[in-house]
Coordinates of C-alpha atoms in Angstrom, one line a residue:
M1 CA 3.6 -23.4 -10.2
I2 CA 2.2 -19.9 -10.0
A3 CA 2.5 -19.6 -6.3
R4 CA 6.2 -20.4 -6.2
W5 CA 7.4 -18.8 -9.4
L6 CA 9.2 -16.1 -7.4
L7 CA 11.5 -18.9 -6.1
L8 CA 12.7 -19.7 -9.6
P9 CA 15.7 -18.0 -11.3
R10 CA 14.6 -15.0 -13.3
S11 CA 14.8 -16.8 -16.7
A12 CA 12.8 -19.7 -15.3
A13 CA 10.2 -17.4 -13.8
H14 CA 9.7 -15.6 -17.1
A15 CA 9.4 -19.0 -18.8
V16 CA 6.6 -19.9 -16.4
L17 CA 4.8 -16.6 -17.0
F18 CA 5.1 -16.3 -20.7
G19 CA 4.9 -20.1 -21.2
C20 CA 1.4 -20.3 -19.7
A21 CA 0.2 -17.9 -17.1
L22 CA 0.2 -14.7 -19.2
V23 CA 0.6 -15.6 -22.8
A24 CA -2.1 -15.4 -25.4
A25 CA -2.0 -19.2 -26.1
C26 CA -1.0 -21.6 -23.3
Q27 CA 1.2 -24.0 -25.3
P28 CA 4.7 -25.5 -24.6
Q29 CA 7.4 -23.4 -26.1
P30 CA 10.5 -24.9 -27.8
A31 CA 13.9 -24.2 -26.3
S32 CA 14.7 -22.0 -29.3
A33 CA 11.7 -19.8 -28.7
Q34 CA 13.4 -16.6 -27.5
Q35 CA 11.3 -14.1 -29.4
M36 CA 8.5 -12.2 -27.6
C37 CA 6.0 -9.5 -28.4
A38 CA 3.8 -7.2 -26.3
A39 CA 1.1 -4.7 -27.1
D40 CA -1.4 -2.4 -25.2
L41 CA -4.5 -4.0 -26.7
N42 CA -7.1 -2.3 -24.4
G43 CA -5.6 1.1 -24.5
N44 CA -5.0 1.5 -20.8
G45 CA -1.3 2.5 -21.2
D46 CA 0.4 -0.8 -20.5
A47 CA 0.7 -4.4 -21.7
A48 CA 0.2 -5.9 -18.2
D49 CA -3.2 -7.5 -18.8
A50 CA -3.9 -11.1 -19.8
G51 CA -3.3 -11.7 -23.5
E52 CA -1.2 -8.6 -24.1
M53 CA 2.2 -10.4 -24.2
A54 CA 3.2 -13.7 -25.8
Y55 CA 6.0 -15.8 -27.2
C56 CA 6.4 -15.6 -30.9
T57 CA 5.9 -18.7 -33.0
I58 CA 8.4 -20.0 -35.6
T59 CA 6.9 -20.3 -39.1
S60 CA 7.9 -22.8 -41.7
S61 CA 10.1 -20.1 -43.3
G62 CA 12.1 -19.8 -40.1
Q63 CA 10.7 -16.4 -39.3
Y64 CA 8.9 -15.4 -36.1
Q65 CA 5.3 -14.4 -36.0
C66 CA 3.5 -12.6 -33.1
P67 CA 0.2 -14.3 -32.1
L68 CA -1.3 -11.1 -30.8
E69 CA -4.1 -9.9 -33.2
E70 CA -2.8 -12.5 -35.7
I71 CA -5.1 -12.6 -38.8
A72 CA -5.2 -14.8 -41.9
C73 CA -3.8 -13.3 -45.1
V74 CA -5.8 -13.1 -48.2
A75 CA -4.7 -15.3 -51.1
A76 CA -4.7 -13.7 -54.6
P77 CA -5.3 -15.8 -57.9
S78 CA -1.5 -15.5 -58.5
G79 CA -0.9 -17.4 -55.3
D80 CA 0.5 -14.4 -53.5
Y81 CA -0.8 -13.3 -50.1
S82 CA -1.7 -9.9 -48.8
C83 CA -2.3 -8.8 -45.2
P84 CA -5.7 -7.2 -44.5
L85 CA -4.0 -5.0 -41.9
G86 CA -1.8 -3.3 -44.5
S87 CA 1.0 -4.0 -46.9
Q88 CA 3.6 -3.0 -44.3
F89 CA 2.9 -6.3 -42.4
A90 CA 4.5 -9.4 -43.8
C91 CA 2.5 -12.6 -44.5
L92 CA 4.2 -15.6 -43.2
P93 CA 3.4 -19.3 -44.1
K94 CA 1.3 -21.1 -41.5
N95 CA -0.9 -24.2 -41.6
G96 CA -1.0 -24.4 -45.4
G97 CA -1.9 -20.7 -45.7
A98 CA -0.4 -17.5 -44.3
T99 CA -1.0 -15.1 -41.4
C100 CA 0.2 -11.6 -40.4
S101 CA 0.3 -9.6 -37.2
P102 CA 0.6 -5.8 -36.6
H103 CA 3.0 -6.5 -33.8
S104 CA 6.7 -7.2 -34.2
C105 CA 8.8 -9.8 -32.4
A106 CA 12.1 -9.1 -30.5
D107 CA 14.8 -11.4 -29.1
V108 CA 14.4 -11.6 -25.3
A109 CA 18.1 -12.3 -24.9
A110 CA 19.1 -9.2 -26.8
N111 CA 16.3 -7.1 -25.3
P112 CA 15.9 -8.3 -21.7
I113 CA 12.9 -7.3 -19.6
V114 CA 13.9 -4.2 -17.6
E115 CA 12.8 -4.3 -14.0
E116 CA 12.8 -1.6 -11.3
P117 CA 13.8 -2.8 -7.8
P118 CA 11.3 -2.3 -4.9
I119 CA 11.4 1.1 -3.2
E120 CA 14.1 1.1 -0.6
D121 CA 13.2 3.4 2.3
P122 CA 13.9 2.2 5.9
G123 CA 12.2 5.3 7.2
T124 CA 13.3 7.6 10.0
A125 CA 15.1 5.9 12.8
P126 CA 12.9 6.1 16.0
D127 CA 15.8 6.6 18.4
G128 CA 18.5 9.0 17.4
P129 CA 21.4 10.3 19.6
V130 CA 20.7 12.2 22.8
D131 CA 22.8 14.2 25.2
A132 CA 23.4 13.6 28.9
D133 CA 20.1 15.3 29.7
G134 CA 18.1 13.3 27.3
N135 CA 17.7 16.0 24.7
C136 CA 17.6 14.8 21.1
L137 CA 20.7 15.7 19.1
G138 CA 19.4 14.6 15.7
T139 CA 16.5 15.8 13.5
I140 CA 13.0 15.5 15.1
E141 CA 10.3 14.3 12.8
I142 CA 6.6 14.0 13.9
F143 CA 4.3 11.5 12.1
S144 CA 7.1 10.4 9.7
G145 CA 6.3 7.7 7.1
R146 CA 8.0 5.3 4.9
A147 CA 8.1 5.2 1.0
M148 CA 6.8 1.8 -0.2
R149 CA 5.1 0.3 -3.2
C150 CA 2.6 -2.5 -4.1
R151 CA 1.8 -4.0 -7.5
P152 CA -1.5 -4.3 -9.3
P153 CA -2.1 -7.2 -11.7
G154 CA 0.7 -7.7 -14.2
L155 CA 3.7 -9.7 -15.4
S156 CA 5.5 -10.0 -12.1
T157 CA 2.4 -10.8 -10.0
T158 CA 1.0 -13.4 -12.3
L159 CA -2.0 -11.2 -12.8
S160 CA -2.7 -11.1 -9.0
N161 CA -3.7 -7.8 -7.4
C162 CA -1.0 -7.3 -4.7
C163 CA -2.5 -3.9 -3.9
K164 CA -5.9 -5.2 -2.9
D165 CA -7.0 -4.0 0.5
K166 CA -7.5 -6.9 2.8
G167 CA -9.5 -5.2 5.6
K168 CA -8.4 -3.5 8.8
I169 CA -5.8 -5.7 10.4
V170 CA -3.6 -3.2 12.3
K171 CA -5.4 -0.8 14.7
D172 CA -4.5 2.6 16.1
G173 CA -4.1 3.1 19.8
M174 CA -5.3 -0.3 21.0
G175 CA -4.2 -1.9 24.3
S176 CA -2.3 -0.3 27.2
S177 CA 1.2 -0.6 25.8
I178 CA 0.2 0.8 22.4
G179 CA -0.5 4.1 24.1
S180 CA 3.2 5.0 24.4
I181 CA 5.0 6.9 21.6
G182 CA 7.6 4.2 21.4
T183 CA 5.0 1.5 20.8
K184 CA 3.2 3.6 18.2
I185 CA 6.4 3.9 16.3
A186 CA 6.8 0.2 16.5
V187 CA 3.6 -0.6 14.6
A188 CA 4.9 -0.3 11.1
K189 CA 8.2 -1.9 12.2
G190 CA 6.2 -4.8 13.7
V191 CA 4.4 -5.3 10.4
F192 CA 7.8 -5.3 8.6
T193 CA 9.1 -8.0 11.1
G194 CA 6.0 -10.2 10.6
M195 CA 6.0 -9.9 6.9
S196 CA 9.7 -10.6 6.7
A197 CA 9.3 -13.7 8.9
A198 CA 6.4 -15.0 6.7
F199 CA 8.2 -14.4 3.4
T200 CA 11.5 -15.9 4.6
A201 CA 9.7 -19.1 5.8
F202 CA 7.8 -19.4 2.6
R203 CA 10.9 -19.1 0.5
A204 CA 12.6 -21.7 2.7
G205 CA 9.9 -24.2 1.7
A206 CA 7.2 -23.8 4.4
T207 CA 3.6 -24.0 3.4
A208 CA 1.6 -20.8 3.2
G209 CA -0.1 -21.7 6.4
Q210 CA 3.1 -22.4 8.2
A211 CA 4.7 -19.2 6.9
A212 CA 1.7 -17.2 8.0
N213 CA 1.9 -18.6 11.5
A214 CA 5.6 -17.7 11.6
G215 CA 4.6 -14.2 10.6
A216 CA 1.8 -13.9 13.1
N217 CA 4.1 -15.0 15.9
A218 CA 6.6 -12.3 14.9
L219 CA 3.8 -9.8 14.9
I220 CA 2.7 -10.9 18.4
I221 CA 6.3 -10.5 19.7
G222 CA 6.7 -7.0 18.2
L223 CA 3.2 -5.6 19.1
D224 CA 0.6 -5.7 21.7
P225 CA -1.6 -8.5 20.4
T226 CA -4.7 -6.3 20.8
S227 CA -3.4 -3.9 18.2
I228 CA -3.8 -6.5 15.4
A229 CA -6.5 -8.8 14.2
I230 CA -4.6 -12.1 14.4
S231 CA -7.0 -14.2 12.4
L232 CA -7.2 -11.6 9.7
A233 CA -3.5 -11.3 9.6
I234 CA -3.0 -15.0 9.1
N235 CA -5.6 -15.3 6.4
F236 CA -4.1 -12.2 4.7
M237 CA -0.6 -13.7 4.7
I238 CA -1.8 -17.0 3.3
E239 CA -3.7 -15.4 0.5
V240 CA -0.8 -13.0 -0.5
L241 CA 1.9 -15.7 -0.4
L242 CA -0.2 -17.9 -2.7
Q243 CA -0.6 -15.0 -5.1
G244 CA 3.1 -14.6 -5.7
C245 CA 3.3 -11.1 -4.1
D246 CA 6.6 -10.1 -2.5
Q247 CA 7.4 -8.9 1.0
Q248 CA 6.8 -5.2 0.3
D249 CA 3.5 -6.0 -1.4
M250 CA 2.5 -7.8 1.9
E251 CA 3.6 -4.9 4.1
V252 CA 1.7 -2.3 2.0
G253 CA -1.3 -4.5 1.7
M254 CA -1.6 -4.9 5.5
L255 CA -0.9 -1.2 6.3
R256 CA -3.0 0.1 3.3
G257 CA -6.0 -2.0 4.3
S258 CA -5.6 -0.6 7.8
G259 CA -5.9 3.0 6.6
M260 CA -2.2 3.9 7.2
C261 CA -1.0 4.6 3.7
H262 CA -1.4 7.5 1.3
E263 CA -1.2 6.5 -2.4
V264 CA 1.0 8.9 -4.4
G265 CA 0.5 7.4 -7.9
S266 CA 1.5 4.6 -10.3
Y267 CA 4.7 4.1 -12.3
C268 CA 6.1 1.3 -14.5
T269 CA 8.3 -1.2 -12.8
S270 CA 8.8 -3.8 -15.5
S271 CA 9.0 -3.1 -19.3
F272 CA 10.0 -4.7 -22.6
L273 CA 11.2 -2.5 -25.5
G274 CA 9.6 0.4 -23.7
I275 CA 6.2 -1.3 -23.3
C276 CA 5.2 -1.5 -19.7
L277 CA 4.4 -5.0 -18.5
Q278 CA 4.0 -4.3 -14.8
K279 CA 3.0 -1.2 -12.9
A280 CA 3.5 -0.3 -9.2
R281 CA 1.7 2.1 -6.9
G282 CA 3.9 4.3 -4.7
H283 CA 2.7 5.0 -1.2
C284 CA 3.7 6.8 2.0
C285 CA 2.8 4.5 4.8
F286 CA 2.7 5.7 8.4
N287 CA 2.8 4.1 11.8
T288 CA -0.8 5.0 12.6
K289 CA -4.0 5.9 10.8
L290 CA -4.1 9.2 12.7
G291 CA -0.6 10.0 11.4
R292 CA -1.7 9.5 7.8
I293 CA -4.8 11.7 8.3
I294 CA -2.8 14.5 9.8
Q295 CA -0.2 14.3 7.1
E296 CA -2.8 14.5 4.4
Q297 CA -4.6 17.5 5.9
G298 CA -1.5 19.2 7.3
R299 CA 0.8 19.3 4.3
P300 CA -1.4 21.6 2.2
Q301 CA -1.3 24.2 5.1
L302 CA 2.5 24.5 5.0
K303 CA 4.6 26.4 2.5
A304 CA 7.4 23.9 2.7
F305 CA 5.2 21.4 0.9
N306 CA 3.6 23.7 -1.7
G307 CA 4.0 22.4 -5.2
N308 CA 5.4 19.1 -4.0
L309 CA 3.0 17.5 -1.5
W310 CA 4.1 13.9 -1.8
G311 CA 7.0 13.7 -4.2
S312 CA 6.7 11.3 -7.2
P313 CA 5.1 7.8 -7.4
K314 CA 8.5 6.3 -7.9
K315 CA 10.1 8.3 -5.1
P316 CA 7.4 9.3 -2.6
M317 CA 8.4 12.0 -0.1
C318 CA 7.3 10.7 3.3
R319 CA 9.2 12.8 5.8
G320 CA 7.6 13.8 9.1
F321 CA 6.8 17.3 10.3
T322 CA 9.5 19.3 12.0
P323 CA 8.5 20.6 15.5
E324 CA 8.1 24.1 14.0
E325 CA 5.9 22.8 11.2
F326 CA 3.8 20.8 13.6
Q327 CA 3.2 23.8 15.8
A328 CA 2.1 25.8 12.8
L329 CA -0.7 23.4 11.9
D330 CA -4.2 24.6 12.4
F331 CA -6.1 21.5 13.7
S332 CA -9.4 23.4 13.7
K333 CA -9.3 23.2 9.9
M334 CA -8.7 19.4 9.9
D335 CA -11.5 16.8 9.5
L336 CA -10.6 14.0 11.9
S337 CA -14.0 12.4 11.7
E338 CA -12.6 9.3 10.0
Y339 CA -10.4 8.7 13.1
Y340 CA -13.1 9.6 15.6
A341 CA -15.5 7.1 13.9
D342 CA -13.0 4.3 14.5
I343 CA -12.7 5.2 18.2
E344 CA -16.4 5.3 18.7
A345 CA -17.0 2.0 16.8
R346 CA -14.6 0.3 19.2
A347 CA -16.2 1.5 22.3
Q348 CA -18.0 -1.8 23.2
S349 CA -18.0 -4.8 21.0
D350 CA -14.5 -4.3 19.6
I351 CA -13.0 -4.2 23.1
Q352 CA -14.4 -7.6 23.8
I353 CA -13.1 -8.9 20.4
D354 CA -9.7 -7.4 21.0
M355 CA -9.4 -9.1 24.4
K356 CA -10.4 -12.4 22.9
E357 CA -7.7 -12.0 20.3
R358 CA -5.2 -11.1 23.1
V359 CA -6.0 -14.4 25.0
N360 CA -6.0 -16.5 21.8
A361 CA -2.7 -15.0 20.6
Y362 CA -1.1 -15.6 24.0
L363 CA -2.3 -19.2 24.1
K364 CA -1.1 -19.8 20.6
A365 CA 2.4 -18.4 21.3
V366 CA 2.7 -20.4 24.5
G367 CA 1.5 -23.6 22.8
E368 CA 4.2 -23.4 20.1

């Protein structure tokens, strides 16, 4: 149920979530139950955690009561009830007594959940127009990135962490073909192609394993197999698909875990009556880990980025350097040890592992 809730219509998906996965009490809800309440109970700025949103229950008086922080009312000798939380909160009849809650209920039909769409940024096209001599006629961007988002636990992810790093799956500069600029540019595009294939197959009814294999095959076609850890990619896709994460979550998860993304910050992507139910983390994801490192350490050196290094979490600024900006960078002031460490670590054992993955990927592709 949870793994496939994204395939349901929006109203049905919310019914699954609030009917069991995320509500305070996992109980069947009557068809007339359209009232809902939400509250930031742990004080972290949202109501995205378990037990912070719920359907309201109908009392014998026909009124709705929020079950969040619900408390029994105190009966007076006169038979009247008073709420321990304050006289401003109404006591409603329940189970032969009365209860009250500090949180109000609202009609979901009249106050629908407001959701922000995923960040749409195709990134800079890798091949613009050229003249007869092969000179670029468009804008040249060096180490350009793509604005993307992933979602931590919340309403839309059924409390799954779709931002969790899954380990280094995509690798910089591996294999002979990956050495060209064109192939380096294709890394992020190859991840997009693989994630798209996996997500499409899963939505069409394939099992998570079948969808992951479809995604891995697409990755192999788009990239030199030695530039990705095939087995890690398959396990990653299976896990993410079963968590209810979407395609962009998958892309960011793979690139972020591989050290290719810079996190800009978080913003609210789903809310109810102004209360945030789901947050998202905006990123700039680059085609290589080296590109991310140079962007992080190069932008503070340039006046063009002063006061606005990365844009906003909801709208990350991920453009590349112009040729003039790139020439102005002082690489002597950059710490590239993170990248050098990766190169040194691959000097012996990783080369053998990569070659084994290349052979296995080729045999797998031929066999299917």
